[in-house]
Short mmCIF file of C-alpha atoms and ligand atoms in Angstrom, two decimals:
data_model
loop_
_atom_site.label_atom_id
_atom_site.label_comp_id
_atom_site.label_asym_id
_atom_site.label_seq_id
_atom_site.Cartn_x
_atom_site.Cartn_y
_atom_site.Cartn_z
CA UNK A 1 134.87 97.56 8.14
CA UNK A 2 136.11 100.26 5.54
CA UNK A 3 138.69 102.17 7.92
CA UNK A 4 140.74 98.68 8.19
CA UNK A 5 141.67 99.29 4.85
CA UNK A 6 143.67 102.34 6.15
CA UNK A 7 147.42 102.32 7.02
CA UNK A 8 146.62 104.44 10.15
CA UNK A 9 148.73 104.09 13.33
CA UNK A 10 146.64 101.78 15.65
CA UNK A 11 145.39 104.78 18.70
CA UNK A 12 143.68 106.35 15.47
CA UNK A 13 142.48 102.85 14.38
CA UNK A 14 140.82 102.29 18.09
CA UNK A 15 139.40 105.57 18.68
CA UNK A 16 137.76 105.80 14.97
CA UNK A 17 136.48 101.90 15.60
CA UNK A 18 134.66 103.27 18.69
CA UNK A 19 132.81 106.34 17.09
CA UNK A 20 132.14 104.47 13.97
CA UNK A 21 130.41 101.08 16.08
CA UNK A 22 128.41 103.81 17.71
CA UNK A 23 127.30 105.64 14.57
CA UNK A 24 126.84 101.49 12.68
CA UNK A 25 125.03 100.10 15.57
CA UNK A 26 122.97 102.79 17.11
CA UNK A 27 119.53 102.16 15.44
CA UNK A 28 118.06 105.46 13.33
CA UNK A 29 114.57 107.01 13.29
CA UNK A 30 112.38 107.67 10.63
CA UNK A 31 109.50 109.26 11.34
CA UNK A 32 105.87 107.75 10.41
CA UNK A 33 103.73 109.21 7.97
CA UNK A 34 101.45 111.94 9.90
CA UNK A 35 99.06 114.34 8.08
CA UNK A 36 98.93 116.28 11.35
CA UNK A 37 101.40 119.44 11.99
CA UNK A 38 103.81 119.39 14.94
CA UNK A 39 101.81 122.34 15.98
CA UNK A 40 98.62 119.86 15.60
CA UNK A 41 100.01 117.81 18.14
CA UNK A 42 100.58 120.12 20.78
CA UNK A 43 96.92 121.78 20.46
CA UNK A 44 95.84 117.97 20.47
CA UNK A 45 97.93 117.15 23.80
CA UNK A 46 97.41 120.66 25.29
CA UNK A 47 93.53 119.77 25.49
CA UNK A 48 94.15 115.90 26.21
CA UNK A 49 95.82 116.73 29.41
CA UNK A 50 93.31 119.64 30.24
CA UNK A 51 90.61 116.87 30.71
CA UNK A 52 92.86 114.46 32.24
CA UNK A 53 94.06 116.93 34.97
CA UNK A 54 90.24 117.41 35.40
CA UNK A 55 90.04 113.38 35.78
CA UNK A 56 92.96 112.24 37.58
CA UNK A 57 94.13 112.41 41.17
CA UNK A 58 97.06 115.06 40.14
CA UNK A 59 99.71 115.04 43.08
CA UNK A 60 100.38 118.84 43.95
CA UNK A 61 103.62 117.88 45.93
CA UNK A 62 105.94 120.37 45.51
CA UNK A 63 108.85 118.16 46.38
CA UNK A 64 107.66 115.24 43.84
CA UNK A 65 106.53 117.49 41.14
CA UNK A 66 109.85 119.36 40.96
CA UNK A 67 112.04 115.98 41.28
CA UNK A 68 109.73 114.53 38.31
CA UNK A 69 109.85 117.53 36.21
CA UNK A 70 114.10 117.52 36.92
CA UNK A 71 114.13 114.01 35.70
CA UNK A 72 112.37 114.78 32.62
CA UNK A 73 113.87 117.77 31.52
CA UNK A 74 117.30 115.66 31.68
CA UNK A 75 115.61 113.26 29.37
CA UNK A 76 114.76 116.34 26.87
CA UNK A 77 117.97 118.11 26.96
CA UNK A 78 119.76 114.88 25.42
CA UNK A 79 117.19 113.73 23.39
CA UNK A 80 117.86 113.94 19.21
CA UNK A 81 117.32 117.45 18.40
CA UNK A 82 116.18 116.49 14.61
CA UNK A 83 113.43 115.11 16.59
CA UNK A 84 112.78 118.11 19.25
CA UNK A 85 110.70 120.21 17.82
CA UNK A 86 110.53 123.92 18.83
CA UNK A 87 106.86 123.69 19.51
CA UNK A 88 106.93 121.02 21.68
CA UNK A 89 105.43 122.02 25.62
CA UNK A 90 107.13 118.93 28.03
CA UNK A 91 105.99 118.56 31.17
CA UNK A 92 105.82 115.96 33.83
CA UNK A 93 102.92 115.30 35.80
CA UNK A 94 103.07 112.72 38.49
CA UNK A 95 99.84 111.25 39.43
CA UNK A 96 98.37 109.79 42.34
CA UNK A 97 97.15 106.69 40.94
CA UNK A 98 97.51 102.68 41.74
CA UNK A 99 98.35 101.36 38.55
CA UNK A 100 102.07 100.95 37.04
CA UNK A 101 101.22 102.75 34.51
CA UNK A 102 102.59 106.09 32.66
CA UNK A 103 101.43 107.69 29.35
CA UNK A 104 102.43 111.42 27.28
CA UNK A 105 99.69 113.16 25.07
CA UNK A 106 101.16 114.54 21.66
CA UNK A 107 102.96 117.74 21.67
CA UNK A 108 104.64 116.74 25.24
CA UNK A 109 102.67 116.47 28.08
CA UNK A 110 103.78 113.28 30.14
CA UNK A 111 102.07 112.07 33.15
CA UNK A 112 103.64 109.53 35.64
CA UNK A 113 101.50 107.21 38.13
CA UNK A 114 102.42 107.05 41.87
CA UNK A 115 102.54 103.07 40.89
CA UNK A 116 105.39 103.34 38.40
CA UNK A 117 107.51 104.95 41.18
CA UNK A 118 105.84 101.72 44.10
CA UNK A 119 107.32 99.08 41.52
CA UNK A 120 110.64 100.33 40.61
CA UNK A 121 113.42 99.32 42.05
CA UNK A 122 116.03 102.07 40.95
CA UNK A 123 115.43 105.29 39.04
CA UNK A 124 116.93 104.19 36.02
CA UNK A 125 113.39 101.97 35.79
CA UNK A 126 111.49 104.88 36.15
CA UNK A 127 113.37 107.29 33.91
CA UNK A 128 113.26 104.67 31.00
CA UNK A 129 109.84 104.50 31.00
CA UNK A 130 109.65 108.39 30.71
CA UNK A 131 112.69 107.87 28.17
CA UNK A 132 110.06 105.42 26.28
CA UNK A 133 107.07 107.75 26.26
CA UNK A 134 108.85 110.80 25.62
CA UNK A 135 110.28 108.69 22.07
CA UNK A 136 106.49 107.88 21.24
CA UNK A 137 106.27 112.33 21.89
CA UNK A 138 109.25 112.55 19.65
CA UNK A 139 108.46 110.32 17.20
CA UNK A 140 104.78 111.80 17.34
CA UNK A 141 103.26 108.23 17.27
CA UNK A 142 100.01 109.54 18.63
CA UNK A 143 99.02 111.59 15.66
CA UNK A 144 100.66 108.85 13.48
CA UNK A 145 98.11 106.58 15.07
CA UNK A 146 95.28 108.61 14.22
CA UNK A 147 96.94 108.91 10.49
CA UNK A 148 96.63 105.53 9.78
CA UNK A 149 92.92 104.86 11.34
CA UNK A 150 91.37 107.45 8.98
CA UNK A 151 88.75 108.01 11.48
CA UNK A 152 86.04 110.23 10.40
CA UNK A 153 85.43 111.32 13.97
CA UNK A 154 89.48 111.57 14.59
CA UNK A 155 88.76 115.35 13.65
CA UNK A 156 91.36 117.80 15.63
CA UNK A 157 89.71 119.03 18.35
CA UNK A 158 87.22 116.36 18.82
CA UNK A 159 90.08 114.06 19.51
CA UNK A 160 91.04 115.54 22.52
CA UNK A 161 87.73 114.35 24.75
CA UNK A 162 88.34 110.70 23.53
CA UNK A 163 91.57 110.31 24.29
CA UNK A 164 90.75 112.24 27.85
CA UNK A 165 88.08 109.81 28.24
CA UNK A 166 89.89 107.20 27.55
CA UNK A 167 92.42 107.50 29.77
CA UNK A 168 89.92 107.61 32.71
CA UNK A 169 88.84 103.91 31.20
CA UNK A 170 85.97 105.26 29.17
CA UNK A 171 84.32 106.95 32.14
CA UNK A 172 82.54 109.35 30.26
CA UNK A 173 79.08 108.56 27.77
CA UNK A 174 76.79 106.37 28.07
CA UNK A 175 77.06 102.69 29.69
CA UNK A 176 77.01 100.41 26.97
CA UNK A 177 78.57 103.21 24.82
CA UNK A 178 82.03 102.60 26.97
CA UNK A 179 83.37 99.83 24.68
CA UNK A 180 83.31 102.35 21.67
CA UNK A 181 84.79 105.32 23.60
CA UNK A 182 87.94 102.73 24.74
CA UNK A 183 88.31 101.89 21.40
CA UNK A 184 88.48 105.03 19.71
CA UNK A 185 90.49 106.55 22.55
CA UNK A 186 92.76 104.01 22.19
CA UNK A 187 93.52 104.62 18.36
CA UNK A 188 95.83 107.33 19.57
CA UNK A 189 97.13 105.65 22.84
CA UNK A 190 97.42 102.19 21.82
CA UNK A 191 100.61 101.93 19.87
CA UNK A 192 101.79 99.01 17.53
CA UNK A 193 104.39 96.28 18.50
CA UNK A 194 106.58 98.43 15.68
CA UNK A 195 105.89 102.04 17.38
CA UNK A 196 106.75 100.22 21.10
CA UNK A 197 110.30 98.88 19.61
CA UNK A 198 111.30 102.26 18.32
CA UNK A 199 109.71 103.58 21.75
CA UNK A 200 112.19 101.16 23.42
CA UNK A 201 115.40 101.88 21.03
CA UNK A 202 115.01 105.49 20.95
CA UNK A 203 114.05 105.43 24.61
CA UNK A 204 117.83 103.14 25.52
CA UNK A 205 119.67 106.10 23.42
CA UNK A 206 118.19 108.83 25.48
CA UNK A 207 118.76 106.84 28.98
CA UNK A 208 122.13 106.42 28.27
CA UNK A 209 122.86 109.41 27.10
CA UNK A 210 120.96 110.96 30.24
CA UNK A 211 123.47 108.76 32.69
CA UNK A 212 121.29 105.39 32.91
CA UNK A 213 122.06 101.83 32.01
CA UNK A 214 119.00 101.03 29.10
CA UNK A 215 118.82 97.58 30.71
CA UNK A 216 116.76 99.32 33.74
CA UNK A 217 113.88 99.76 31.26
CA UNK A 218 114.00 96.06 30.44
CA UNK A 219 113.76 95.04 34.05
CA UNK A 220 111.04 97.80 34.84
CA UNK A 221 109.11 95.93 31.51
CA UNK A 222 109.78 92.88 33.42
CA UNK A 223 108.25 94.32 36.95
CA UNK A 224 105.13 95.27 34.67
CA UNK A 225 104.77 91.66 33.06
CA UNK A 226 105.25 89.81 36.37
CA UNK A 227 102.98 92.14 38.46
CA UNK A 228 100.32 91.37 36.19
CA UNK A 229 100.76 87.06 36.19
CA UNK A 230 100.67 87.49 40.11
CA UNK A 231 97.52 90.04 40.13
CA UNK A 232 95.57 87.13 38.31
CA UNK A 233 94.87 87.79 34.98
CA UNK A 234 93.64 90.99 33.23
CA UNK A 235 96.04 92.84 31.02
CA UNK A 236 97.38 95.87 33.18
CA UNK A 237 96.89 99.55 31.75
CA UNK A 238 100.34 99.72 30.81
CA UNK A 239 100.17 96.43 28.30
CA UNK A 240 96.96 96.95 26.65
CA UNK A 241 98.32 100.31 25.04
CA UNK A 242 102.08 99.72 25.19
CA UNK A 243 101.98 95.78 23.32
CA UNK A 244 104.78 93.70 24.35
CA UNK A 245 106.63 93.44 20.77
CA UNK A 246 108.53 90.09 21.90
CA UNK A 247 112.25 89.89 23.01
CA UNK A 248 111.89 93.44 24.37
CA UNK A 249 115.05 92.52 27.05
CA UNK A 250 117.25 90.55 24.60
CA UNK A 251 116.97 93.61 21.86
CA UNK A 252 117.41 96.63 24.84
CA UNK A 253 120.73 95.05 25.49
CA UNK A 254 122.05 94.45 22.75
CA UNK A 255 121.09 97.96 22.10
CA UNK A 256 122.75 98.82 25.24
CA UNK A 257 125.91 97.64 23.79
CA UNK A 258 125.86 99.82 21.22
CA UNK A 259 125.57 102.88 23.16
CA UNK A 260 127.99 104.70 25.86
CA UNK A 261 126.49 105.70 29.14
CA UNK A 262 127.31 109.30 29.86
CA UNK A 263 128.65 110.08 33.87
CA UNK A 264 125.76 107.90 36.13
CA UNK A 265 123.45 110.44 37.12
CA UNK A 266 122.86 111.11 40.95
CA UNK A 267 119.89 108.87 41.68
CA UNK A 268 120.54 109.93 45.73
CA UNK A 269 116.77 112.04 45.61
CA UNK A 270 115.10 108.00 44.20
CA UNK A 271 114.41 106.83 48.07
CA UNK A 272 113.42 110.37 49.73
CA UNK A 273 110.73 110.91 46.57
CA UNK A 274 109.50 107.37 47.61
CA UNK A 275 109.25 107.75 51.26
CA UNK A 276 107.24 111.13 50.09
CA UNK A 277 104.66 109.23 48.43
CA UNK A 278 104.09 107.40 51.46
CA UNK A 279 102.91 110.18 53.28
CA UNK A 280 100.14 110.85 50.03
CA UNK A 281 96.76 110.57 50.54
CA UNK A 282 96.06 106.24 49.42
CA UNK A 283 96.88 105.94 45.22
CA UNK A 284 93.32 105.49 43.59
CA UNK A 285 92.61 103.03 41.39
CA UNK A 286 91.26 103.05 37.62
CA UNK A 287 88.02 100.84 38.42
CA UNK A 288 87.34 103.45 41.48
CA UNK A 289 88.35 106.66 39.10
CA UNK A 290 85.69 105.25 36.68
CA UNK A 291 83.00 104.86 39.22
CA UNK A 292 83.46 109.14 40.45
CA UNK A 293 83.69 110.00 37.05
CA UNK A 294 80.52 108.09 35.74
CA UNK A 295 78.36 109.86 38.47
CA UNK A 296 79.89 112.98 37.48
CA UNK A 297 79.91 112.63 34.62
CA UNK A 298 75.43 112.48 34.21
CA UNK A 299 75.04 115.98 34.49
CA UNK A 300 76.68 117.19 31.45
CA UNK A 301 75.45 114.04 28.83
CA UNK A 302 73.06 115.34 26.38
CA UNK A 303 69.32 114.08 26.21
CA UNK A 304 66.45 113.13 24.40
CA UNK A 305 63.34 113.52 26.58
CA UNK A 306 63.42 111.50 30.16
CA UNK A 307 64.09 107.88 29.98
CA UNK A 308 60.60 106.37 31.35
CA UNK A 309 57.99 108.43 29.44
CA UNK A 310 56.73 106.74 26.42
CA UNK A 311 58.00 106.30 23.30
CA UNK A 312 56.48 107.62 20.27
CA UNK A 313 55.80 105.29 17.34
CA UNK A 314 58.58 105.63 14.60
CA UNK A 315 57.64 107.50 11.74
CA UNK A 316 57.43 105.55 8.38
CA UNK A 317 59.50 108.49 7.09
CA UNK A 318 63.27 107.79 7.19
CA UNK A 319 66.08 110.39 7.05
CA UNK A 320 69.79 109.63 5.98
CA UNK A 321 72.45 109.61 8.48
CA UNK A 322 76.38 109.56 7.91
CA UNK A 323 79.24 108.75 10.05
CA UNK A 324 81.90 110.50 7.78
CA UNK A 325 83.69 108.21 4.89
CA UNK A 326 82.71 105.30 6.61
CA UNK A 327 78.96 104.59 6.83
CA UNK A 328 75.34 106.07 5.77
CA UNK A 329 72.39 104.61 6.91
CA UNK A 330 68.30 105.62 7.28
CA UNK A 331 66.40 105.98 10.47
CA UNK A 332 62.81 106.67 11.37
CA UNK A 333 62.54 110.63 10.87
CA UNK A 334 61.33 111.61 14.39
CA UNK A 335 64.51 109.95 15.83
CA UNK A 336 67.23 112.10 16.97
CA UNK A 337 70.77 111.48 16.31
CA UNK A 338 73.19 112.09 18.89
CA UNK A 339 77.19 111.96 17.50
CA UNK A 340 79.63 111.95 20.46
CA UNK A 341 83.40 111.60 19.92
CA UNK A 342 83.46 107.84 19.48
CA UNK A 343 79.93 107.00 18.12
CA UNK A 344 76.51 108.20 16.79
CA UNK A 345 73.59 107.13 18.29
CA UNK A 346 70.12 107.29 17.05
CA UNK A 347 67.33 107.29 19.77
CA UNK A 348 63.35 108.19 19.86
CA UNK A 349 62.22 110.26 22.23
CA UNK A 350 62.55 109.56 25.58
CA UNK A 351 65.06 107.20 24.92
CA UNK A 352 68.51 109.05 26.17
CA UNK A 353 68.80 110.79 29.25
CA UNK A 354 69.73 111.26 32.50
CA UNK A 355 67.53 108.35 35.05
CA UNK A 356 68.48 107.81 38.96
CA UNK A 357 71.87 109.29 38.43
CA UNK A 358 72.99 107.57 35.68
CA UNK A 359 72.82 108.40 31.93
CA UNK A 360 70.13 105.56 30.33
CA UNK A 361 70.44 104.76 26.76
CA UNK A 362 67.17 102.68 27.00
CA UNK A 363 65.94 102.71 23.11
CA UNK A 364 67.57 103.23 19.71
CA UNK A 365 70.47 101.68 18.08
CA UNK A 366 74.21 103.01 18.01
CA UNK A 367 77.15 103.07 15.55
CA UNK A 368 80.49 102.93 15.95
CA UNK A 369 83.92 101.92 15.55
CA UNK A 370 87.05 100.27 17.38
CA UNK A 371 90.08 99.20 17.06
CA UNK A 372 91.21 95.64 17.43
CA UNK A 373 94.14 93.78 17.37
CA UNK A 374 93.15 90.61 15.78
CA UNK A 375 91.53 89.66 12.45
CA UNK A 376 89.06 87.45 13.59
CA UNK A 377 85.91 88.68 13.58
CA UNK A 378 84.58 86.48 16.52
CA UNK A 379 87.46 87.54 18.37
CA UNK A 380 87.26 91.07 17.56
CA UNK A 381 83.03 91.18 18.92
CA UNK A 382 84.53 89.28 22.19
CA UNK A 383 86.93 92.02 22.86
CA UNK A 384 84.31 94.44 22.31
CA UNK A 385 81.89 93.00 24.21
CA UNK A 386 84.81 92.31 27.02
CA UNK A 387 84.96 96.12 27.11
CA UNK A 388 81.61 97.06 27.48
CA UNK A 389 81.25 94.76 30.36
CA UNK A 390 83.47 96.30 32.37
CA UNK A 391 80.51 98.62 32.34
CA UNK A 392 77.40 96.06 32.18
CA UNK A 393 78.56 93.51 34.38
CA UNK A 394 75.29 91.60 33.80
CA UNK A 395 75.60 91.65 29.70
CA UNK A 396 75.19 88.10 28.67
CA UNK A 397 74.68 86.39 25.62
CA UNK A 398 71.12 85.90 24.98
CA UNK A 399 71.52 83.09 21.99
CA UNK A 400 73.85 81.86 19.14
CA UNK A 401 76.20 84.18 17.53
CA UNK A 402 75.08 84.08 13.84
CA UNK A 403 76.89 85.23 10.33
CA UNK A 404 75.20 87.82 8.35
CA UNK A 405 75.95 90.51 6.08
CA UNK A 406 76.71 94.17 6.09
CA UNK A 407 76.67 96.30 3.40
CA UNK A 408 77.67 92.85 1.29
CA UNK A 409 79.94 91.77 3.82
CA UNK A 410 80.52 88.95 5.74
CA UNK A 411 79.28 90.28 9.69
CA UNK A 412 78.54 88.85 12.75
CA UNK A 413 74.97 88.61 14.42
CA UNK A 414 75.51 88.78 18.67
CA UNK A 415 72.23 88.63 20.71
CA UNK A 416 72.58 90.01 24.17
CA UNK A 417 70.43 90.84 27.07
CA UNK A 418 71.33 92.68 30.15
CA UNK A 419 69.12 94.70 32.54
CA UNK A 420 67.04 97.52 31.52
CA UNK A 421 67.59 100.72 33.39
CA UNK A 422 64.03 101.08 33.33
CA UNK A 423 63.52 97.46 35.31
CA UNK A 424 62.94 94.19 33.72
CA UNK A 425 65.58 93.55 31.12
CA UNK A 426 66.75 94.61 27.48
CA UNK A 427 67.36 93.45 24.25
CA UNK A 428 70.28 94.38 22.50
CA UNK A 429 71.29 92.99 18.81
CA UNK A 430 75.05 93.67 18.37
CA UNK A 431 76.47 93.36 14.86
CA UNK A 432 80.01 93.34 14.08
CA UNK A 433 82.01 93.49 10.58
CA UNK A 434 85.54 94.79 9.38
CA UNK A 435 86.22 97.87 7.66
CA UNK A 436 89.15 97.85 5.08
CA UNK A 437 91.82 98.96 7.61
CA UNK A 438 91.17 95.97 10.06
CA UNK A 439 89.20 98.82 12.40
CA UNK A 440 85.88 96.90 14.16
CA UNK A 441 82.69 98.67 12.58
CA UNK A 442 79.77 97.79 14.97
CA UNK A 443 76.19 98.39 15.50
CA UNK A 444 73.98 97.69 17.95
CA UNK A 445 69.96 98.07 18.91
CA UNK A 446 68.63 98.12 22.57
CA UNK A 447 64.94 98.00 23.55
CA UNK A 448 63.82 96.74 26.85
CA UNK A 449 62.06 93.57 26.07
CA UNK A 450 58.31 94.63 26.13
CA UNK A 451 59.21 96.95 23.26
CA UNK A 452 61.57 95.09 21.21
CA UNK A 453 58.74 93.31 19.32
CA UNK A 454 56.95 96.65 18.25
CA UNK A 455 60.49 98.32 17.40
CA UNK A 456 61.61 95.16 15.40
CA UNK A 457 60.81 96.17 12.16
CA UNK A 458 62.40 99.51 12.69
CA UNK A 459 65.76 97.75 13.39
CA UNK A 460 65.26 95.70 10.43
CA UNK A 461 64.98 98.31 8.07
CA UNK A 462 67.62 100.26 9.83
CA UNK A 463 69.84 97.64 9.63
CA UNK A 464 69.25 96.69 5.69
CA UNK A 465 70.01 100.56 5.04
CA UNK A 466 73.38 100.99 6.14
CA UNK A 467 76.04 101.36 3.48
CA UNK A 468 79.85 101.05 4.45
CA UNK A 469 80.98 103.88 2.13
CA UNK A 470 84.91 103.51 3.39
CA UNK A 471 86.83 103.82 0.02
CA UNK A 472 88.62 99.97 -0.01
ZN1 ZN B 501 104.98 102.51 24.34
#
């Protein structure tokens, strides 16, 4: 090291050893490449966590809310302030939810499930997860996320509803529309393994320098991991959008290390603020949130005639459709197309609409996009269909998966069948390829079975029009 080289008197060697390992050690942040403003973010987040609050249980506790919103203003007042900026509105929103699970919206809002608080085991586990998402606020992965997808329906503004619906699990659109709302939702929520490790590094700085030990986020990750091998499978909330980079505990430590923890903070409130939960109403769970906010959610959907009354003939005249840079295709001209934040649809009349409380998508064919984690294409249509599922319990394959072609690419062909909301059961022709960026571009067509012969030909042509018009 370059100050050994120095004839200094040894106190002087020590004490410059110690600020310099810091400064060496400590890992810098640079920030991604974002085409959104700071101010961007906070409009985005401002109208994220207007639908959530709409969504989610929030817990009005006076005593909680104050003791959440004291531990996450200490977190702010130490964080970096090259990466505070002025704009920013933090707050802290504890929720009365099941799941060990937290999450923060661009621009600062940060909400905090009643199950993070059930599973820790000190407060230094629940402040480093707060530590963790406020570094994804700082380091404004969200809009960084939604950089990178170049999403033509990741327009400002419309953002906002996806990533509200997909925090409530997709609740919102229509049923076998969910898998497309989770993935575009996700986009902005589901961060890379290389986002989560700066998360985590920035994160152990602010800890310590908030009065916590960094290796109490490691353990909470730990908590989260084992919870989920002993609930039996299923990747909890927390893992599907915060990916497990590998060595997470060996690389907090040795970050640790590097840093000095500033005068332990008073974690005497941690039990009390437990014992207060207890006396909540009973945490809700995602899978029950979903169900209230489907029903709810009927009234509002948009519609194309009443599901039930008969569908007119397609025309033989076909109009152009785009989905921004990334597709055009033709449909029959008396068709109506429906774009909602995640996907456009394409339905006759009488195929879209509310039917026995539910919103039916009985006829038509939908487009869309997702993101996926993997490469391969097979595996990519199983996590979609895995998602929609979730939704259309009954979905099953209805023959052999078959390659095709896309727009000259190499796609996948998925017959399904499921039950038709109008009785009997439905057809639906799934069709799966990549787009440059490694996002899932998917299509699909859904007829109940006594009218999929008669609106065959109209998928067919549909299907040989659409051009993938992403520039590669
Ligand atoms: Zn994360």
């Amino acid at each position: 090291m370059a100050i050994k080289t120095f004839h200094t008197p040894a106190a002087l060697i020590i004490a410059l050893s110690l600020s310099v390992t810091g400064l060496v050690a400590q890992t810098a942040f640079k920030l991604a490449k974002n085409k959104y403003t700071p101010q961007q973010d906070v409009e985005l987040g401002r109208q994220a966590a207007a639908e959530v609050r709409k969504q989610y249980p929030i817990i009005e506790d006076k005593r909680i809310a104050s003791y959440l919103g004291s531990l996450g203003d200490r977190l702010v007042a130490v964080a970096p302030s090259s990466l505070k900026q002025s704009v920013y509105e933090y707050s802290f929103t504890p929720v009365n939810m099941k799941e060990i699970n937290a999450f923060a919206l661009p621009g600062g809002p940060m909400f905090v499930n009643r199950g993070m608080f059930d599973a820790a085991a000190a407060e230094g586990e629940v402040v480093g997860v707060m530590a963790h998402e406020l570094s994804h606020v700082l380091l404004r992965h969200g809009t960084a996320n939604a950089t990178k997808a170049e999403n033509p329906w990741l327009q400002l503004g419309q953002i906002a509803g996806v990533v509200g619906g997909a925090v409530v699990g997709g609740a919102a659109g229509s049923a076998i529309a969910q898998g497309s709302q989770f993935g575009l939702g996700t986009l902005l929520l589901r961060y890379s393994r290389d986002f989560e490790k700066q998360a985590d590094l920035l994160g152990s700085q602010i800890m310590a320098k908030a009065g916590y030990d960094p290796r109490a986020l490691a353990h909470m990750f730990e908590t989260i991991a084992s919870e989920a091998k002993s609930s039996g499978g299923g990747t909890p909330q927390w893992m599907s959008s915060h990916p497990d980079p590998g060595n997470r505990t060996q690389y907090i430590t040795q970050e640790a290390r590097s840093l000095t923890i500033a005068t332990a903070a008073d974690e005497s409130q941690f039990e009390p603020i437990k014992k207060a939960f207890a006396t909540l109403p009973a945490a809700k769970t995602e899978a029950e949130l979903a169900r209230g906010a489907k029903s709810a959610d009927t009234e509002a959907t948009q519609s194309v005639g009443t599901p039930g009354q008969p569908i007119p003939a397609p025309s033989s005249q076909y109009k152009g459709i785009s989905g921004g840079k990334v597709f055009q295709a033709s449909v029959p001209s008396n068709w109506t197309s429906l774009s909602s934040n995640s996907s456009i649809k394409a339905v006759p009349q009488n195929g879209y609409g509310p039917l026995n409380g539910q919103t039916a998508f009985t006829h038509g064919v939908e487009f869309g996009i997702t993101k996926t984690s993997t490469r391969d294409l097979r595996e990519a249509t199983k996590s979609w269909l895995t998602a929609v599922s979730q939704n259309n319990p009954e979905l099953r394959l209805a023959g052999d998966q078959q390659t095709i072609r896309i727009s000259q690419r190499s796609a996948l062909s998925t017959p399904l069948t499921n039950p038709s909301p109008l009785g009997g059961r439905e057809q639906i022709g799934l069709y799966t390829t990549f787009l440059s960026d490694g996002t899932l571009f998917y299509y699909f067509t859904i007829a109940p079975e006594k009218d999929a012969q008669s609106l065959q030909e109209t998928f067919q042509r549909i299907g040989d029009s659409i051009r993938l018009t992403e520039a590669r």
